[in-house]
mmCIF file of C-alpha atoms in Angstrom:
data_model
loop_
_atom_site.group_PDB
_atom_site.id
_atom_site.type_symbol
_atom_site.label_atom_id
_atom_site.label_comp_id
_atom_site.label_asym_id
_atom_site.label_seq_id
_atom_site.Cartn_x
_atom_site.Cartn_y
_atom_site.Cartn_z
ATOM 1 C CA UNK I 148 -8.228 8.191 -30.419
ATOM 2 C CA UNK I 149 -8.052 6.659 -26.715
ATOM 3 C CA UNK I 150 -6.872 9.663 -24.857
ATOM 4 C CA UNK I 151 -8.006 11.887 -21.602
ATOM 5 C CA UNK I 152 -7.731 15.547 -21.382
ATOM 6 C CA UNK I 153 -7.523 17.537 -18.020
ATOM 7 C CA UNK I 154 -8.751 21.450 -17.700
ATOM 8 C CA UNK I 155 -9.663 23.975 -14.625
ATOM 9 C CA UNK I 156 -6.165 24.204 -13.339
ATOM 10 C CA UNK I 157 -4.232 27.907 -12.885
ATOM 11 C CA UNK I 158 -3.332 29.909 -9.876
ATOM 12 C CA UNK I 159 -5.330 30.353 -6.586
ATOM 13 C CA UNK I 160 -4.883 31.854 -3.046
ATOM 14 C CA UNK I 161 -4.076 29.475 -0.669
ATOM 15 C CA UNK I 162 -7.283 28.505 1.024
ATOM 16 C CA UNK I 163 -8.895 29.086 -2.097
ATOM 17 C CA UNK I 164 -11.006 26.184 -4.485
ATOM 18 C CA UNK I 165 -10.472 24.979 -7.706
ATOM 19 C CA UNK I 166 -12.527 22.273 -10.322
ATOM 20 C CA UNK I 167 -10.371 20.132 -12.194
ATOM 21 C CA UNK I 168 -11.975 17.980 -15.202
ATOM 22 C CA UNK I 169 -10.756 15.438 -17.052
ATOM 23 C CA UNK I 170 -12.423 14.867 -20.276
ATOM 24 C CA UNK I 171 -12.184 11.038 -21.833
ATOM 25 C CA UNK I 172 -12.618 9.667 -25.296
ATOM 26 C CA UNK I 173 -12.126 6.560 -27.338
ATOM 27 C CA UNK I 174 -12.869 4.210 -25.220
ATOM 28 C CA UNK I 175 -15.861 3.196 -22.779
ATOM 29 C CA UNK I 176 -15.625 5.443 -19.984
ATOM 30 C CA UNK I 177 -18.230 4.178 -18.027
ATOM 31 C CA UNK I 178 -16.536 0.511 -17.532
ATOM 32 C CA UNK I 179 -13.374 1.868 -16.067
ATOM 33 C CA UNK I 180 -12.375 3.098 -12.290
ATOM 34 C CA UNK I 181 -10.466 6.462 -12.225
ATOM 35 C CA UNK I 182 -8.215 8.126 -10.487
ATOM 36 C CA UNK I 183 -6.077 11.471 -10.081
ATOM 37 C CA UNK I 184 -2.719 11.416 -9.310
ATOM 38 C CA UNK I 185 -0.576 14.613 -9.092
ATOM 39 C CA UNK I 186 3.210 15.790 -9.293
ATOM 40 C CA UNK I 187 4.588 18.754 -7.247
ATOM 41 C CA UNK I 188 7.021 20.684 -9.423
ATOM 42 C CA UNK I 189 10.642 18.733 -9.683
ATOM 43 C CA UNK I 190 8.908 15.841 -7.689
ATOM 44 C CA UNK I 191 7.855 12.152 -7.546
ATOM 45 C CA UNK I 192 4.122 11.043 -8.693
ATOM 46 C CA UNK I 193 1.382 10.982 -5.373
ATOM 47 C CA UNK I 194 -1.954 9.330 -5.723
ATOM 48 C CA UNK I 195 -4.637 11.339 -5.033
ATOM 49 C CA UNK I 196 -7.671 10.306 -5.401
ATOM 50 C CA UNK I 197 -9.545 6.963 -7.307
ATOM 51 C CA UNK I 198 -13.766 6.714 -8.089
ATOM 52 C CA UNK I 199 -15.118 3.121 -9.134
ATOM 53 C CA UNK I 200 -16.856 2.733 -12.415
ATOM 54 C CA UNK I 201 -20.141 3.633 -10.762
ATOM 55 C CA UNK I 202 -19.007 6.033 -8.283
ATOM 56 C CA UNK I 203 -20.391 3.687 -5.539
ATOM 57 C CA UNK I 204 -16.726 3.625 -4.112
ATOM 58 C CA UNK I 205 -14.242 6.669 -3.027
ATOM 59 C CA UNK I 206 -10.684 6.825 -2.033
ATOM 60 C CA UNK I 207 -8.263 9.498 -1.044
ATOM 61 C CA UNK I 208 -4.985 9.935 0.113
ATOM 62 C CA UNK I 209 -4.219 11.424 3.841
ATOM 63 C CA UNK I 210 -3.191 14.500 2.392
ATOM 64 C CA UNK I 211 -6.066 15.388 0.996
ATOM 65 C CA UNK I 212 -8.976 13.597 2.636
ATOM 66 C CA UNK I 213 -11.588 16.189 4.036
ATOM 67 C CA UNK I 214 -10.919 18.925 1.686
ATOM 68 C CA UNK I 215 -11.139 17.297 -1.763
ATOM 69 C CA UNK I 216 -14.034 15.795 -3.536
ATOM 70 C CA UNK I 217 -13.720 12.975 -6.364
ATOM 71 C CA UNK I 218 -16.858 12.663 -8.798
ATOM 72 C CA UNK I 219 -17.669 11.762 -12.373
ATOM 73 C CA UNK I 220 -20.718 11.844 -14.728
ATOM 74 C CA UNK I 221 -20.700 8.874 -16.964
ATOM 75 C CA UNK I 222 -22.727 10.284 -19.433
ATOM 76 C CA UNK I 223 -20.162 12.845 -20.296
ATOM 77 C CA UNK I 224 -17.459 10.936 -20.152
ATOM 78 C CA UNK I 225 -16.017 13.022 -17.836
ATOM 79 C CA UNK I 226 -13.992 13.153 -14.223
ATOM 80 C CA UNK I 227 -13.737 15.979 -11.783
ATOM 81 C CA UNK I 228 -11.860 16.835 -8.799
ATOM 82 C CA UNK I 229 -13.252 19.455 -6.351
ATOM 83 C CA UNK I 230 -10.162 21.055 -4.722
ATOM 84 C CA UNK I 231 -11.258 22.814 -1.321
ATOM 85 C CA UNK I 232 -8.703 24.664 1.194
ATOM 86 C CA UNK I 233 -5.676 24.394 -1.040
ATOM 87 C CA UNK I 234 -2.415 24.833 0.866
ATOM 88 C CA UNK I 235 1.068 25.233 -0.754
ATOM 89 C CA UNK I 236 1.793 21.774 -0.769
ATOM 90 C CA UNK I 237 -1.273 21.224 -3.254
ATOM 91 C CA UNK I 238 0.695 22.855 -6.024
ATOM 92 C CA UNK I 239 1.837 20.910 -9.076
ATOM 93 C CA UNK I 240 0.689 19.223 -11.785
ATOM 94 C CA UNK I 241 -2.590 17.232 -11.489
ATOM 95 C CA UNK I 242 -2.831 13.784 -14.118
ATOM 96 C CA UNK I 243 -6.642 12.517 -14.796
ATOM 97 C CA UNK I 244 -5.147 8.707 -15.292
ATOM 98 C CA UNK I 245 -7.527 5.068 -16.470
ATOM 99 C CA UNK I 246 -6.667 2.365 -13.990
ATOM 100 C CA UNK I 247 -5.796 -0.805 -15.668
ATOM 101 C CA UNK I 248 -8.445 -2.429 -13.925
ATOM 102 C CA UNK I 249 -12.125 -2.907 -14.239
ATOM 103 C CA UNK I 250 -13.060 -3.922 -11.065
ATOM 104 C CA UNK I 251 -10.239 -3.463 -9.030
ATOM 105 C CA UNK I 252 -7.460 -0.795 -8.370
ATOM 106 C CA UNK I 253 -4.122 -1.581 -9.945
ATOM 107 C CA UNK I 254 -2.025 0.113 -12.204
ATOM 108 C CA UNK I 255 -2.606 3.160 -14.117
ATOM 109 C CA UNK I 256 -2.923 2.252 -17.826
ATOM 110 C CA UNK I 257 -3.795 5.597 -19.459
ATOM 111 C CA UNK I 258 -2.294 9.040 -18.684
ATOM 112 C CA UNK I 259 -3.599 12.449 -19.498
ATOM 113 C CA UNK I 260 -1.449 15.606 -20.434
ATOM 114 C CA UNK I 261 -1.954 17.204 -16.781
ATOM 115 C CA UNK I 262 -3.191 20.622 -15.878
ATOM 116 C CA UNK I 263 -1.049 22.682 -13.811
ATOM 117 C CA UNK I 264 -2.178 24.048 -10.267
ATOM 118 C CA UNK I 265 -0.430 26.726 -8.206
ATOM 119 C CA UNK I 266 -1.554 27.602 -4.568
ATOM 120 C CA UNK I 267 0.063 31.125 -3.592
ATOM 121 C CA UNK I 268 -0.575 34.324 -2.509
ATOM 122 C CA UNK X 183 1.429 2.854 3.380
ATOM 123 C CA UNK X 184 3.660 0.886 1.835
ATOM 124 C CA UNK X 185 7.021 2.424 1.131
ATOM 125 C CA UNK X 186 8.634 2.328 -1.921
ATOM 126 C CA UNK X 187 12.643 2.743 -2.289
ATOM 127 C CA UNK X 188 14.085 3.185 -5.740
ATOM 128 C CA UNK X 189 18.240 3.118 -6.625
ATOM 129 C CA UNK X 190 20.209 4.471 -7.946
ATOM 130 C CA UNK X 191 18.519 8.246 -7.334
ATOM 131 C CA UNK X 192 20.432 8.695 -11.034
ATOM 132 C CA UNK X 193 22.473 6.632 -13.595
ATOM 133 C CA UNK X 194 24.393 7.374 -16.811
ATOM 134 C CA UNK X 195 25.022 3.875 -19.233
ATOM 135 C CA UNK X 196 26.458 4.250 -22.581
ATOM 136 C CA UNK X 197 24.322 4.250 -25.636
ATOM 137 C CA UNK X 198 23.875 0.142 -25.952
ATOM 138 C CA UNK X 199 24.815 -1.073 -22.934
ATOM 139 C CA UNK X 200 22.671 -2.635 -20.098
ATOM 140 C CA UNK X 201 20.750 -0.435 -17.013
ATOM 141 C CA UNK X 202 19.122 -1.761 -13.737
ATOM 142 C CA UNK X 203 17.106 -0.283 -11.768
ATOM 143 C CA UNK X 204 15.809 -1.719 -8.055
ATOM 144 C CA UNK X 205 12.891 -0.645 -6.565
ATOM 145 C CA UNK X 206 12.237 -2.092 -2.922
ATOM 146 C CA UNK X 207 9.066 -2.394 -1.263
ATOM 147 C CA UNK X 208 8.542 -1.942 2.605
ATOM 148 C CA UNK X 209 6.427 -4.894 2.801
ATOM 149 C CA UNK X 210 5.951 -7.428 0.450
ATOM 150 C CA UNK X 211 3.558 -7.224 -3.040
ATOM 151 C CA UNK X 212 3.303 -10.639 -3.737
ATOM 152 C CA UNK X 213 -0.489 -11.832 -3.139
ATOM 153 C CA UNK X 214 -0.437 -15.022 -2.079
ATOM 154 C CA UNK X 215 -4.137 -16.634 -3.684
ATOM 155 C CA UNK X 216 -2.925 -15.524 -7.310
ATOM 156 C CA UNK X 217 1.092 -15.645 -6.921
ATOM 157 C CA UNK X 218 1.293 -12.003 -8.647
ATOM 158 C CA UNK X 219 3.283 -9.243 -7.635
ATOM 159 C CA UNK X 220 1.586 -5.803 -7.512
ATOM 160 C CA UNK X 221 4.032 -4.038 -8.914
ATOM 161 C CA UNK X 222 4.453 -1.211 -11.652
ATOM 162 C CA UNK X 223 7.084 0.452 -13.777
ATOM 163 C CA UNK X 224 6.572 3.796 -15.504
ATOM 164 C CA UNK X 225 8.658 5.748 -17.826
ATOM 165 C CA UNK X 226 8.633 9.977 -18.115
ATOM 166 C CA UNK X 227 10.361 11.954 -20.377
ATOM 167 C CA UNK X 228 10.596 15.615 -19.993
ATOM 168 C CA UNK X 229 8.067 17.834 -19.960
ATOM 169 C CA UNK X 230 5.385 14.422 -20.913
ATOM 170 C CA UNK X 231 3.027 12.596 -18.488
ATOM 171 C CA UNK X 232 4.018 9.288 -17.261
ATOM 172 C CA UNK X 233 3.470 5.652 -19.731
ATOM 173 C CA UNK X 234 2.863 2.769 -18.520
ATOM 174 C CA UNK X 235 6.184 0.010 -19.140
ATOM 175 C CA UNK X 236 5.763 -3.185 -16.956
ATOM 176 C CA UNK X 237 2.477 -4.144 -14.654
ATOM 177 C CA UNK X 238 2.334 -7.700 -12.303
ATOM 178 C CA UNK X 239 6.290 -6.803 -11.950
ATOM 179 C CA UNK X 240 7.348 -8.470 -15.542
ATOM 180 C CA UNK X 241 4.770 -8.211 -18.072
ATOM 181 C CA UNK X 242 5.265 -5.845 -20.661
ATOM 182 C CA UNK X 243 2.112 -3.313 -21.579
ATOM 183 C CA UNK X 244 1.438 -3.492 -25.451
ATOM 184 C CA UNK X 245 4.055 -1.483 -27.835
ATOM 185 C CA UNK X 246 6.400 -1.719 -25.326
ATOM 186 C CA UNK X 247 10.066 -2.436 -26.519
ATOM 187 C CA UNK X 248 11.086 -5.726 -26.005
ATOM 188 C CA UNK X 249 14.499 -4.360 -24.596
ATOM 189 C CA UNK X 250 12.735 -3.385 -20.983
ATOM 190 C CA UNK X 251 12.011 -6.238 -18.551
ATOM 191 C CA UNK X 252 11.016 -6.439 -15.510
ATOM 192 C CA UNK X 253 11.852 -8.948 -12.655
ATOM 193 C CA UNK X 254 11.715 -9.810 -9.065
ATOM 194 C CA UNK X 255 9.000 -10.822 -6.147
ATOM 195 C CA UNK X 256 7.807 -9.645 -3.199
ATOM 196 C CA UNK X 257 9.812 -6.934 -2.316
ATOM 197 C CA UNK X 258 12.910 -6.604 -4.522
ATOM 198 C CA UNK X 259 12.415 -5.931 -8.023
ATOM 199 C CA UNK X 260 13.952 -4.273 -10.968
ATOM 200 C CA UNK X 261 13.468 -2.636 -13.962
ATOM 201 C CA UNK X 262 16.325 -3.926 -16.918
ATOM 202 C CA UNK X 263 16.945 -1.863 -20.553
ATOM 203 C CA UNK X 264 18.863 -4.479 -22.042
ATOM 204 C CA UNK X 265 20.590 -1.944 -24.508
ATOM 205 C CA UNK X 266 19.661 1.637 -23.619
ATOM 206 C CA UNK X 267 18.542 3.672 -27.184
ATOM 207 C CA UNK X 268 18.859 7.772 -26.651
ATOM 208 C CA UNK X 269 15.222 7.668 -26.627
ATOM 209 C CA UNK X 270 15.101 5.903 -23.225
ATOM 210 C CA UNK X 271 16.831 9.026 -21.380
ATOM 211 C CA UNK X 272 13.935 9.237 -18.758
ATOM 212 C CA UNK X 273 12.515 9.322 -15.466
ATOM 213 C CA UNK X 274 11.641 5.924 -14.327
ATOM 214 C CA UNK X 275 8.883 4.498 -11.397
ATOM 215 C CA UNK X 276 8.135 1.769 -9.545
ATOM 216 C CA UNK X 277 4.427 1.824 -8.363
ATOM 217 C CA UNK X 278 2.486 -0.656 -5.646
ATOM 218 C CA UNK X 279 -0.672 -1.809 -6.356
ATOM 219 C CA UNK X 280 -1.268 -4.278 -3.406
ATOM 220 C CA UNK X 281 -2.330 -1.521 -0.404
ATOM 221 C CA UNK X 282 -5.500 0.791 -0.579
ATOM 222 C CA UNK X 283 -3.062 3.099 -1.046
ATOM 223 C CA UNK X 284 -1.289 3.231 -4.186
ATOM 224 C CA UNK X 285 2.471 4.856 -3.525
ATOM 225 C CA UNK X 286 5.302 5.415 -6.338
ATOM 226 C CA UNK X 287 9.351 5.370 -5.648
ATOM 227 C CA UNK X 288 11.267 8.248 -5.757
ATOM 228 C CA UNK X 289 12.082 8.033 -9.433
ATOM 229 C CA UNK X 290 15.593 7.101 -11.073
ATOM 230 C CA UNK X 291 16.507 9.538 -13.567
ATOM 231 C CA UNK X 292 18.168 7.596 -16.500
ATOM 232 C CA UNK X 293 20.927 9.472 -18.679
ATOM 233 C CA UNK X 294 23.532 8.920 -21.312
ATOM 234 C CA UNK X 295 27.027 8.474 -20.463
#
């Protein structure tokens, strides 16, 4: 089955860290860029973050440039998002999500479940 | 970034009959070399992660029902259930594809009258 499941979320103090992962099957992760987008409780979708199929290319949205970390291991299958300084405004519910392209950035494609983060004290 | 405006914010249609949703971008979509518009619709049902409906502004991802269309260029589009099912009650997004920066609308929540 083509799916993607996320893990590492739960509560932290702001300023604190947290790992998300995002673990893929049924399909060939390794020919497909990624991304993270997330969803604040009651709220619209945000992009957060997108890695190329190689990791050779990184992207990030203002909010969250300079405090969190997009990587991936290809021989794992699996995407991770290193969460540094989290602030109130992080909280919500993160989405590991296939982007519909192969060598470009376009539409998301494939959605995971999400894991839930909460930043407070 | 480019902005994206959805409306309405909410609207209720009867079971069968037809609802349209606009999304408006603050620039336009449309990339000129390959005439497509980089535009996305998304459907989310409570308490479920977002699916995929509509990508290049009017084609229709696989399994999709036949009864959602999509339309428009450049910067006014919209999203059409031709006969809404009680299944369809949702939250529905636009998404732009054409900046670095991928943005969403608001969302139109989607109810039964």
């Amino acid at each position: 089955e083509v799916q993607l499941v996320e893990s590492g979320g739960g509560l932290v103090k702001p300023g604190g860290s947290l790992r998300l992962s995002c673990a893929a099957s049924g399909f060939t992760f390794s020919g497909y860029n990624m991304n993270w987008v997330r969803q604040a409780p009651g709220k619209g979708l945000e992009w957060v973050s997108s890695i190329s199929s190689s990791s050779g290319y990184l992207s990030y949205a203002d909010s969250v440039r300079g405090r969190f970390t997009i990587s991936r291991d290809n021989a794992k299958n699996s995407l991770f998002l290193q969460m540094n300084s989290l602030r109130a405004e992080d909280t919500g519910v993160y989405y590991c999500a296939r982007d519909g392209s192969v060598h470009d950035y376009w539409y998301f494609d494939l959605w995971g479940r999400g894991t839930l983060v909460t930043v407070s004290s | 970034d480019i902005v994206m405006t959805q409306s309405p914010d909410s609207l209720a249609v009867s079971l069968g009959e037809r609802a349209t949703i606009n999304c408006k971008s603050s620039q336009s979509v449309l990339y000129s070399s390959n005439n497509k518009n980089y535009l996305a619709w998304y459907q989310q049902k409570p308490g479920q992660p977002p699916k995929l409906l509509i990508y290049w502004a009017s084609s229709r991802e696989s399994g999709v029902p036949d009864r959602f269309s999509g339309g428009g260029s450049e910067t006014d589009f919209t999203l059409t259930i031709s006969s809404l099912q009680a299944e369809d009650v949702a939250v529905y997004y636009c998404q732009q594809y054409y900046g670095s920066s991928r943005t969403f609308g608001q969302g139109t929540k989607v109810e039964i009258k």
